Amino acid sequence: MEKRHRLVLYGRSLFLAGIAASFKEHPDLDVLLLDSNLPDAPQRANAMCPHTVIFELQTIDPSFALSFLQEHPGVILLGLDLASDKLVTLSSQQSTLYTMDDLMHVIEKRARLN
């Protein structure tokens, strides 16, 4: 059996609950909903070993995203900005920077993606 993609919805809004309900029957997803107001919510999120975490940008402490990416470099964080109907993708993609040319290469590569 193929491993399912673990998706953690980090928050307690009706919007996230709706996403969970929509994806619950998707055969390739293991969908978990985690209340971000629990005192040990960040630790629980770590223990769930997700591939992707979805959260609402307005309701989560920004330090959560940074510390989570440092501990789980392969995880993709998707921040929903419901006020502007935008999705922010956060990842811990890293590049080695020894020279200004290295930095310029990263900037140019990112510019091509936009």
Short mmCIF file of C-alpha atoms in Angstrom, two decimals:
data_model
loop_
_atom_site.label_atom_id
_atom_site.label_comp_id
_atom_site.label_asym_id
_atom_site.label_seq_id
_atom_site.Cartn_x
_atom_site.Cartn_y
_atom_site.Cartn_z
CA MET A 1 0.00 0.00 0.00
CA GLU A 2 1.29 3.42 -0.95
CA LYS A 3 2.01 5.89 1.85
CA ARG A 4 -0.63 8.59 2.16
CA HIS A 5 0.25 12.28 2.27
CA ARG A 6 -0.34 13.54 5.81
CA LEU A 7 -2.10 16.91 5.85
CA VAL A 8 -2.48 18.76 9.15
CA LEU A 9 -4.98 21.60 9.38
CA TYR A 10 -3.61 23.74 12.21
CA GLY A 11 -6.31 25.92 13.73
CA ARG A 12 -9.89 25.84 14.88
CA SER A 13 -11.87 27.82 12.33
CA LEU A 14 -14.93 26.66 10.45
CA PHE A 15 -13.00 27.28 7.25
CA LEU A 16 -10.29 24.76 8.20
CA ALA A 17 -12.96 22.31 9.37
CA GLY A 18 -14.56 22.66 5.94
CA ILE A 19 -11.25 21.88 4.24
CA ALA A 20 -10.87 18.83 6.48
CA ALA A 21 -14.37 17.62 5.58
CA SER A 22 -13.74 18.17 1.86
CA PHE A 23 -10.47 16.22 1.83
CA LYS A 24 -11.36 13.53 4.38
CA GLU A 25 -12.38 10.95 1.79
CA HIS A 26 -9.49 11.67 -0.60
CA PRO A 27 -7.67 8.34 -0.93
CA ASP A 28 -4.17 9.85 -1.07
CA LEU A 29 -4.56 12.08 1.99
CA ASP A 30 -4.42 11.42 5.71
CA VAL A 31 -6.20 14.55 7.01
CA LEU A 32 -5.80 15.62 10.64
CA LEU A 33 -7.34 18.68 12.30
CA LEU A 34 -5.40 20.18 15.22
CA ASP A 35 -6.72 22.93 17.50
CA SER A 36 -3.93 25.53 17.58
CA ASN A 37 -5.20 26.89 20.92
CA LEU A 38 -4.17 23.76 22.81
CA PRO A 39 -1.22 24.50 25.10
CA ASP A 40 0.85 21.75 23.47
CA ALA A 41 -0.37 22.32 19.89
CA PRO A 42 3.11 22.89 18.38
CA GLN A 43 4.40 19.69 20.00
CA ARG A 44 1.36 17.77 18.76
CA ALA A 45 1.93 19.11 15.24
CA ASN A 46 5.55 17.90 15.44
CA ALA A 47 4.44 14.45 16.59
CA MET A 48 2.00 14.12 13.69
CA CYS A 49 4.90 14.13 11.18
CA PRO A 50 2.97 15.97 8.48
CA HIS A 51 3.98 16.48 4.87
CA THR A 52 1.89 19.66 4.62
CA VAL A 53 0.44 22.01 7.25
CA ILE A 54 -2.36 24.44 6.40
CA PHE A 55 -3.12 27.35 8.73
CA GLU A 56 -4.74 30.78 8.67
CA LEU A 57 -2.12 33.55 8.62
CA GLN A 58 -4.16 35.90 10.80
CA THR A 59 -4.63 33.43 13.66
CA ILE A 60 -1.21 31.86 14.12
CA ASP A 61 1.85 33.24 15.89
CA PRO A 62 4.47 33.82 13.15
CA SER A 63 7.13 32.14 15.29
CA PHE A 64 5.25 28.85 14.84
CA ALA A 65 6.02 28.77 11.12
CA LEU A 66 9.71 29.56 11.52
CA SER A 67 10.34 27.06 14.30
CA PHE A 68 8.31 24.36 12.56
CA LEU A 69 10.27 24.75 9.33
CA GLN A 70 13.56 24.62 11.23
CA GLU A 71 12.55 21.36 12.88
CA HIS A 72 10.94 19.85 9.75
CA PRO A 73 12.78 21.16 6.69
CA GLY A 74 10.86 19.04 4.19
CA VAL A 75 7.39 20.15 5.28
CA ILE A 76 5.42 22.65 3.22
CA LEU A 77 3.43 25.24 5.15
CA LEU A 78 0.43 26.79 3.43
CA GLY A 79 -0.76 30.00 5.02
CA LEU A 80 -4.26 31.07 4.08
CA ASP A 81 -4.93 34.80 3.98
CA LEU A 82 -8.71 34.80 3.93
CA ALA A 83 -8.95 38.59 3.88
CA SER A 84 -7.27 38.79 0.48
CA ASP A 85 -8.06 35.30 -0.90
CA LYS A 86 -4.34 34.49 -1.11
CA LEU A 87 -2.29 31.43 -0.28
CA VAL A 88 1.27 31.86 0.98
CA THR A 89 3.59 28.89 0.51
CA LEU A 90 6.42 28.59 3.02
CA SER A 91 9.23 26.10 2.72
CA SER A 92 12.69 25.74 4.15
CA GLN A 93 14.40 25.42 0.80
CA GLN A 94 18.02 26.29 1.41
CA SER A 95 20.85 27.44 -0.79
CA THR A 96 24.54 27.71 -0.08
CA LEU A 97 25.78 31.27 -0.37
CA TYR A 98 29.52 31.76 -0.65
CA THR A 99 29.59 34.67 -3.05
CA MET A 100 27.43 37.50 -4.34
CA ASP A 101 27.00 35.46 -7.53
CA ASP A 102 25.38 32.70 -5.44
CA LEU A 103 22.97 35.23 -3.98
CA MET A 104 22.18 36.64 -7.40
CA HIS A 105 21.51 33.13 -8.72
CA VAL A 106 18.91 32.55 -5.97
CA ILE A 107 17.25 35.90 -6.70
CA GLU A 108 17.13 35.23 -10.44
CA LYS A 109 15.78 31.72 -9.93
CA ARG A 110 13.01 33.04 -7.69
CA ALA A 111 12.19 35.79 -10.18
CA ARG A 112 11.73 33.19 -12.95
CA LEU A 113 9.20 31.33 -10.79
CA ASN A 114 7.07 34.44 -10.41
#
